[in-house]
PDB file of C-alpha atoms and ligand atoms in Angstrom:
ATOM      1  CA  MET A   1      61.151 134.168 130.882  1.00 82.00           C
ATOM      2  CA  VAL A   2      60.382 132.728 127.337  1.00 92.00           C
ATOM      3  CA  LYS A   3      56.658 131.160 127.805  1.00 96.00           C
ATOM      4  CA  LYS A   4      55.862 127.726 125.980  1.00 97.00           C
ATOM      5  CA  LYS A   5      53.278 128.114 123.417  1.00 98.00           C
ATOM      6  CA  THR A   6      50.565 125.903 124.392  1.00 98.00           C
ATOM      7  CA  CYS A   7      47.618 124.488 123.066  1.00 98.00           C
ATOM      8  CA  VAL A   8      45.034 123.461 125.019  1.00 98.00           C
ATOM      9  CA  PHE A   9      42.218 120.649 124.054  1.00 98.00           C
ATOM     10  CA  ILE A  10      38.670 120.887 125.020  1.00 98.00           C
ATOM     11  CA  SER A  11      35.310 119.369 124.235  1.00 98.00           C
ATOM     12  CA  GLY A  12      33.167 120.907 127.050  1.00 97.00           C
ATOM     13  CA  GLN A  13      32.773 123.409 129.861  1.00 96.00           C
ATOM     14  CA  GLY A  14      36.066 124.702 129.787  1.00 98.00           C
ATOM     15  CA  SER A  15      36.799 125.295 133.550  1.00 98.00           C
ATOM     16  CA  ASN A  16      40.297 124.160 133.657  1.00 98.00           C
ATOM     17  CA  LEU A  17      41.005 125.906 130.433  1.00 98.00           C
ATOM     18  CA  LYS A  18      39.294 129.156 131.706  1.00 98.00           C
ATOM     19  CA  ASN A  19      41.778 128.606 135.146  1.00 98.00           C
ATOM     20  CA  LEU A  20      44.911 127.948 132.829  1.00 98.00           C
ATOM     21  CA  ILE A  21      44.236 131.058 130.824  1.00 98.00           C
ATOM     22  CA  SER A  22      44.224 133.259 133.819  1.00 98.00           C
ATOM     23  CA  ARG A  23      46.958 131.420 135.450  1.00 98.00           C
ATOM     24  CA  SER A  24      49.087 132.040 132.393  1.00 97.00           C
ATOM     25  CA  ARG A  25      48.532 135.752 132.498  1.00 95.00           C
ATOM     26  CA  ASP A  26      50.812 135.667 135.110  1.00 96.00           C
ATOM     27  CA  ASN A  27      54.401 136.402 133.790  1.00 94.00           C
ATOM     28  CA  ASN A  28      55.642 134.205 135.570  1.00 94.00           C
ATOM     29  CA  PHE A  29      53.508 131.420 134.757  1.00 97.00           C
ATOM     30  CA  PRO A  30      55.902 129.221 132.270  1.00 97.00           C
ATOM     31  CA  ILE A  31      53.072 128.803 129.258  1.00 98.00           C
ATOM     32  CA  LYS A  32      51.078 131.258 126.933  1.00 98.00           C
ATOM     33  CA  ILE A  33      47.705 129.520 125.761  1.00 98.00           C
ATOM     34  CA  SER A  34      48.387 130.407 122.294  1.00 98.00           C
ATOM     35  CA  LEU A  35      45.545 127.751 120.576  1.00 98.00           C
ATOM     36  CA  ILE A  36      42.923 126.274 121.341  1.00 98.00           C
ATOM     37  CA  ILE A  37      41.369 122.870 119.805  1.00 98.00           C
ATOM     38  CA  SER A  38      38.017 121.425 120.222  1.00 98.00           C
ATOM     39  CA  ASN A  39      36.058 118.619 118.729  1.00 97.00           C
ATOM     40  CA  ASN A  40      32.909 120.011 119.779  1.00 97.00           C
ATOM     41  CA  LYS A  41      31.599 123.303 118.182  1.00 96.00           C
ATOM     42  CA  LYS A  42      29.040 123.627 121.027  1.00 97.00           C
ATOM     43  CA  ALA A  43      31.966 123.234 123.764  1.00 98.00           C
ATOM     44  CA  ARG A  44      31.219 125.900 126.233  1.00 96.00           C
ATOM     45  CA  GLY A  45      35.055 126.652 126.560  1.00 96.00           C
ATOM     46  CA  LEU A  46      35.160 128.077 123.279  1.00 98.00           C
ATOM     47  CA  PHE A  47      33.406 131.172 125.039  1.00 98.00           C
ATOM     48  CA  TYR A  48      36.714 131.772 126.655  1.00 97.00           C
ATOM     49  CA  ALA A  49      38.573 131.249 123.163  1.00 97.00           C
ATOM     50  CA  LYS A  50      36.502 134.247 122.017  1.00 97.00           C
ATOM     51  CA  LYS A  51      36.396 136.457 125.521  1.00 97.00           C
ATOM     52  CA  TYR A  52      40.399 136.057 125.552  1.00 97.00           C
ATOM     53  CA  ASN A  53      40.903 136.471 122.023  1.00 97.00           C
ATOM     54  CA  ILE A  54      42.846 133.151 121.616  1.00 98.00           C
ATOM     55  CA  PRO A  55      42.767 131.643 118.188  1.00 98.00           C
ATOM     56  CA  TYR A  56      40.803 128.368 118.138  1.00 98.00           C
ATOM     57  CA  VAL A  57      40.325 125.422 115.630  1.00 98.00           C
ATOM     58  CA  LEU A  58      37.136 123.013 115.522  1.00 97.00           C
ATOM     59  CA  ILE A  59      38.033 119.623 114.443  1.00 96.00           C
ATOM     60  CA  ASN A  60      35.427 117.314 113.033  1.00 95.00           C
ATOM     61  CA  THR A  61      36.897 114.199 114.228  1.00 93.00           C
ATOM     62  CA  LYS A  62      34.415 112.435 111.441  1.00 93.00           C
ATOM     63  CA  PHE A  63      37.213 112.633 108.696  1.00 91.00           C
ATOM     64  CA  ASN A  64      39.695 110.094 108.696  1.00 88.00           C
ATOM     65  CA  ASN A  65      42.543 112.813 108.263  1.00 90.00           C
ATOM     66  CA  TYR A  66      41.418 115.082 111.289  1.00 94.00           C
ATOM     67  CA  GLU A  67      44.594 114.471 113.214  1.00 93.00           C
ATOM     68  CA  ASN A  68      46.620 115.810 110.461  1.00 94.00           C
ATOM     69  CA  LYS A  69      44.496 119.002 110.616  1.00 95.00           C
ATOM     70  CA  ILE A  70      45.449 118.993 114.193  1.00 96.00           C
ATOM     71  CA  LEU A  71      49.195 118.750 113.491  1.00 96.00           C
ATOM     72  CA  LEU A  72      49.120 121.394 110.972  1.00 96.00           C
ATOM     73  CA  ASN A  73      47.566 123.895 113.235  1.00 97.00           C
ATOM     74  CA  LEU A  74      49.746 122.926 116.194  1.00 98.00           C
ATOM     75  CA  ARG A  75      52.915 123.629 113.615  1.00 97.00           C
ATOM     76  CA  LYS A  76      51.342 126.837 112.375  1.00 98.00           C
ATOM     77  CA  HIS A  77      51.145 128.146 115.638  1.00 98.00           C
ATOM     78  CA  LYS A  78      54.315 126.853 116.747  1.00 98.00           C
ATOM     79  CA  ILE A  79      53.161 125.245 119.648  1.00 98.00           C
ATOM     80  CA  SER A  80      55.557 123.302 121.795  1.00 98.00           C
ATOM     81  CA  PHE A  81      53.123 121.755 124.432  1.00 98.00           C
ATOM     82  CA  ILE A  82      49.884 120.525 125.046  1.00 98.00           C
ATOM     83  CA  CYS A  83      47.508 120.635 127.668  1.00 98.00           C
ATOM     84  CA  LEU A  84      44.272 117.936 127.541  1.00 98.00           C
ATOM     85  CA  ALA A  85      41.534 119.618 129.263  1.00 98.00           C
ATOM     86  CA  GLY A  86      38.269 117.738 129.511  1.00 97.00           C
ATOM     87  CA  TYR A  87      39.513 116.471 126.012  1.00 97.00           C
ATOM     88  CA  MET A  88      37.049 113.464 125.216  1.00 94.00           C
ATOM     89  CA  LYS A  89      38.751 111.603 122.533  1.00 93.00           C
ATOM     90  CA  ILE A  90      41.969 109.312 122.474  1.00 92.00           C
ATOM     91  CA  LEU A  91      44.784 110.694 121.050  1.00 92.00           C
ATOM     92  CA  SER A  92      46.219 108.600 118.465  1.00 88.00           C
ATOM     93  CA  LYS A  93      49.963 107.147 118.208  1.00 91.00           C
ATOM     94  CA  PHE A  94      50.764 109.555 115.527  1.00 89.00           C
ATOM     95  CA  LEU A  95      50.177 112.691 117.587  1.00 93.00           C
ATOM     96  CA  ILE A  96      51.738 111.445 120.429  1.00 95.00           C
ATOM     97  CA  LYS A  97      55.029 110.698 118.845  1.00 93.00           C
ATOM     98  CA  ASN A  98      55.160 114.082 117.353  1.00 92.00           C
ATOM     99  CA  TYR A  99      54.657 115.604 120.900  1.00 95.00           C
ATOM    100  CA  LYS A 100      56.467 112.830 122.926  1.00 90.00           C
ATOM    101  CA  LYS A 101      56.231 113.945 126.756  1.00 93.00           C
ATOM    102  CA  LYS A 102      55.059 117.206 125.647  1.00 97.00           C
ATOM    103  CA  ILE A 103      51.221 116.372 126.278  1.00 98.00           C
ATOM    104  CA  ILE A 104      49.707 116.113 129.874  1.00 98.00           C
ATOM    105  CA  ASN A 105      45.807 115.719 130.920  1.00 98.00           C
ATOM    106  CA  ILE A 106      43.855 116.090 133.765  1.00 98.00           C
ATOM    107  CA  HIS A 107      41.962 113.037 135.358  1.00 98.00           C
ATOM    108  CA  PRO A 108      39.235 113.390 138.003  1.00 98.00           C
ATOM    109  CA  SER A 109      40.516 110.344 140.087  1.00 98.00           C
ATOM    110  CA  LEU A 110      43.259 109.262 141.885  1.00 98.00           C
ATOM    111  CA  LEU A 111      44.982 107.068 138.804  1.00 98.00           C
ATOM    112  CA  PRO A 112      45.946 104.268 138.539  1.00 98.00           C
ATOM    113  CA  LYS A 113      41.841 103.965 139.677  1.00 98.00           C
ATOM    114  CA  PHE A 114      39.253 104.632 137.548  1.00 98.00           C
ATOM    115  CA  LYS A 115      40.600 105.257 134.547  1.00 97.00           C
ATOM    116  CA  GLY A 116      38.147 105.958 131.871  1.00 96.00           C
ATOM    117  CA  LEU A 117      34.800 107.876 131.859  1.00 96.00           C
ATOM    118  CA  ASN A 118      31.719 108.019 134.391  1.00 96.00           C
ATOM    119  CA  THR A 119      34.658 108.519 137.073  1.00 97.00           C
ATOM    120  CA  PHE A 120      32.334 109.968 139.975  1.00 97.00           C
ATOM    121  CA  SER A 121      29.276 107.391 139.732  1.00 97.00           C
ATOM    122  CA  ARG A 122      31.993 104.341 140.073  1.00 97.00           C
ATOM    123  CA  ILE A 123      33.758 105.950 143.018  1.00 97.00           C
ATOM    124  CA  ILE A 124      30.548 106.571 144.566  1.00 96.00           C
ATOM    125  CA  LYS A 125      29.360 103.271 144.047  1.00 96.00           C
ATOM    126  CA  SER A 126      32.968 101.435 145.151  1.00 96.00           C
ATOM    127  CA  LYS A 127      32.686 103.232 148.630  1.00 96.00           C
ATOM    128  CA  GLU A 128      36.277 104.859 148.058  1.00 97.00           C
ATOM    129  CA  ILE A 129      37.376 106.759 151.390  1.00 97.00           C
ATOM    130  CA  LYS A 130      39.585 109.156 149.210  1.00 98.00           C
ATOM    131  CA  ALA A 131      39.102 110.705 145.804  1.00 98.00           C
ATOM    132  CA  GLY A 132      41.130 113.424 144.057  1.00 98.00           C
ATOM    133  CA  CYS A 133      42.707 114.262 140.794  1.00 98.00           C
ATOM    134  CA  THR A 134      45.939 113.503 138.770  1.00 98.00           C
ATOM    135  CA  VAL A 135      47.997 115.335 136.523  1.00 98.00           C
ATOM    136  CA  HIS A 136      49.789 113.017 134.080  1.00 98.00           C
ATOM    137  CA  PHE A 137      52.004 112.678 130.652  1.00 98.00           C
ATOM    138  CA  VAL A 138      50.197 111.269 127.788  1.00 97.00           C
ATOM    139  CA  ASN A 139      51.068 108.213 126.278  1.00 95.00           C
ATOM    140  CA  GLU A 140      49.493 105.503 123.934  1.00 92.00           C
ATOM    141  CA  LYS A 141      47.662 104.230 127.113  1.00 92.00           C
ATOM    142  CA  LEU A 142      44.568 105.723 128.239  1.00 92.00           C
ATOM    143  CA  ASP A 143      45.196 107.828 131.387  1.00 92.00           C
ATOM    144  CA  SER A 144      48.219 105.427 131.976  1.00 94.00           C
ATOM    145  CA  GLY A 145      51.340 107.923 131.659  1.00 95.00           C
ATOM    146  CA  SER A 146      53.814 108.970 134.390  1.00 97.00           C
ATOM    147  CA  LYS A 147      52.111 111.027 136.995  1.00 98.00           C
ATOM    148  CA  ILE A 148      53.347 114.641 137.455  1.00 98.00           C
ATOM    149  CA  ILE A 149      50.674 115.534 140.779  1.00 98.00           C
ATOM    150  CA  GLN A 150      47.976 113.873 142.313  1.00 98.00           C
ATOM    151  CA  LYS A 151      45.981 115.776 145.120  1.00 98.00           C
ATOM    152  CA  ILE A 152      43.757 113.993 147.282  1.00 98.00           C
ATOM    153  CA  PHE A 153      40.875 114.643 149.687  1.00 98.00           C
ATOM    154  CA  PHE A 154      38.828 112.229 151.931  1.00 98.00           C
ATOM    155  CA  VAL A 155      35.352 111.055 150.713  1.00 97.00           C
ATOM    156  CA  ASN A 156      32.120 111.226 153.344  1.00 96.00           C
ATOM    157  CA  SER A 157      29.690 108.715 153.173  1.00 93.00           C
ATOM    158  CA  ASN A 158      26.753 111.244 152.147  1.00 95.00           C
ATOM    159  CA  TYR A 159      28.813 112.492 149.080  1.00 96.00           C
ATOM    160  CA  ASP A 160      26.701 112.215 146.138  1.00 96.00           C
ATOM    161  CA  GLU A 161      28.037 112.721 142.575  1.00 97.00           C
ATOM    162  CA  LYS A 162      27.575 116.455 142.573  1.00 97.00           C
ATOM    163  CA  ILE A 163      29.675 117.415 145.690  1.00 98.00           C
ATOM    164  CA  LEU A 164      32.234 114.926 144.420  1.00 98.00           C
ATOM    165  CA  LYS A 165      32.587 116.639 141.152  1.00 98.00           C
ATOM    166  CA  LEU A 166      32.629 120.050 142.584  1.00 98.00           C
ATOM    167  CA  LYS A 167      35.220 119.312 145.286  1.00 98.00           C
ATOM    168  CA  THR A 168      37.555 117.225 142.651  1.00 98.00           C
ATOM    169  CA  GLN A 169      37.539 120.126 140.145  1.00 98.00           C
ATOM    170  CA  LYS A 170      38.116 122.804 142.999  1.00 98.00           C
ATOM    171  CA  LEU A 171      41.324 120.546 143.570  1.00 98.00           C
ATOM    172  CA  GLU A 172      42.059 120.551 139.747  1.00 98.00           C
ATOM    173  CA  TYR A 173      42.139 124.221 139.366  1.00 98.00           C
ATOM    174  CA  LYS A 174      45.290 123.941 141.716  1.00 98.00           C
ATOM    175  CA  ALA A 175      46.674 120.789 140.165  1.00 98.00           C
ATOM    176  CA  TYR A 176      46.952 121.621 136.936  1.00 98.00           C
ATOM    177  CA  PRO A 177      48.991 124.922 136.939  1.00 98.00           C
ATOM    178  CA  GLU A 178      51.344 123.056 139.659  1.00 98.00           C
ATOM    179  CA  ALA A 179      51.938 120.423 137.774  1.00 98.00           C
ATOM    180  CA  ILE A 180      52.806 122.843 134.712  1.00 98.00           C
ATOM    181  CA  ILE A 181      55.038 124.755 137.352  1.00 97.00           C
ATOM    182  CA  ARG A 182      56.507 121.662 138.224  1.00 97.00           C
ATOM    183  CA  ILE A 183      57.496 120.640 134.516  1.00 97.00           C
ATOM    184  CA  PHE A 184      59.516 123.758 133.597  1.00 95.00           C
ATOM    185  CA  ARG A 185      60.907 124.664 136.700  1.00 85.00           C
ATOM    186  CA  TYR A 186      64.258 123.330 135.833  1.00 64.00           C
ATOM    187  CA  ASN A 187      63.780 124.204 131.841  1.00 58.00           C
TER     188      ASN A 187
HETATM  189  C1  GRF B   1      37.650 117.625 134.462  1.00 50.58           C
HETATM  190  O1  GRF B   1      37.137 116.951 135.576  1.00 50.58           O
HETATM  191  C2  GRF B   1      38.882 116.643 133.732  1.00 50.58           C
HETATM  192  O2  GRF B   1      39.439 115.955 135.148  1.00 50.58           O
HETATM  193  C3  GRF B   1      38.035 115.884 132.794  1.00 50.58           C
HETATM  194  O3  GRF B   1      37.424 116.577 132.556  1.00 50.58           O
HETATM  195  C4  GRF B   1      36.721 117.508 133.076  1.00 50.58           C
HETATM  196  C5  GRF B   1      37.152 118.929 132.417  1.00 50.58           C
HETATM  197  O4  GRF B   1      36.278 119.772 132.960  1.00 50.58           O
HETATM  198  N1  GRF B   1      39.447 115.156 132.150  1.00 50.58           N
HETATM  199  P1  GRF B   1      36.009 121.593 132.216  1.00 50.58           P
HETATM  200  O5  GRF B   1      35.883 121.138 130.951  1.00 50.58           O
HETATM  201  O6  GRF B   1      37.515 121.711 132.193  1.00 50.58           O
HETATM  202  O7  GRF B   1      35.564 122.082 133.419  1.00 50.58           O
END
């Protein structure tokens, strides 16, 4: 199997990145993580880039042309697929156009509910019965592209944000690799 050269975008912890790196070491997994891009030089996820010897690029989003730098690096590393994993910047139309239907994201809610930030506190506040995560294609609108996979669990009334996050992320580690397999199954 020829693995798709993939770039993972991060800003923080990088636990989904870690999980994808580990899954992608399996010969039958359709992607190879060939590049990591972070907009945050303190992102803990960069530790995994160094540990597993994966090239990484830091992007300073204060510069106007930072997306050109992203695109140049994607091309340099022959990237054909992009996974956003806790990347806290909205991608511009420019990048999305260049990687149409080739960018996916994981979001910690049952989209279309709770798009955007502070998901867990909003879920608790609105006393949801169900929570979960969604992997979706990225389009120009925030957290709005078509769904690839969704995983659900039931919320107990005694759950706080910490438990909700733990439960959600546990499901994310299943959902993200499954979504990737689903995308490439017939390719
Ligand atoms: C995940 O919960 C994901 O749903 C959201 O950002 C978080 C990233 O966590 N988009 P990590 O950096 O992968 O640990």
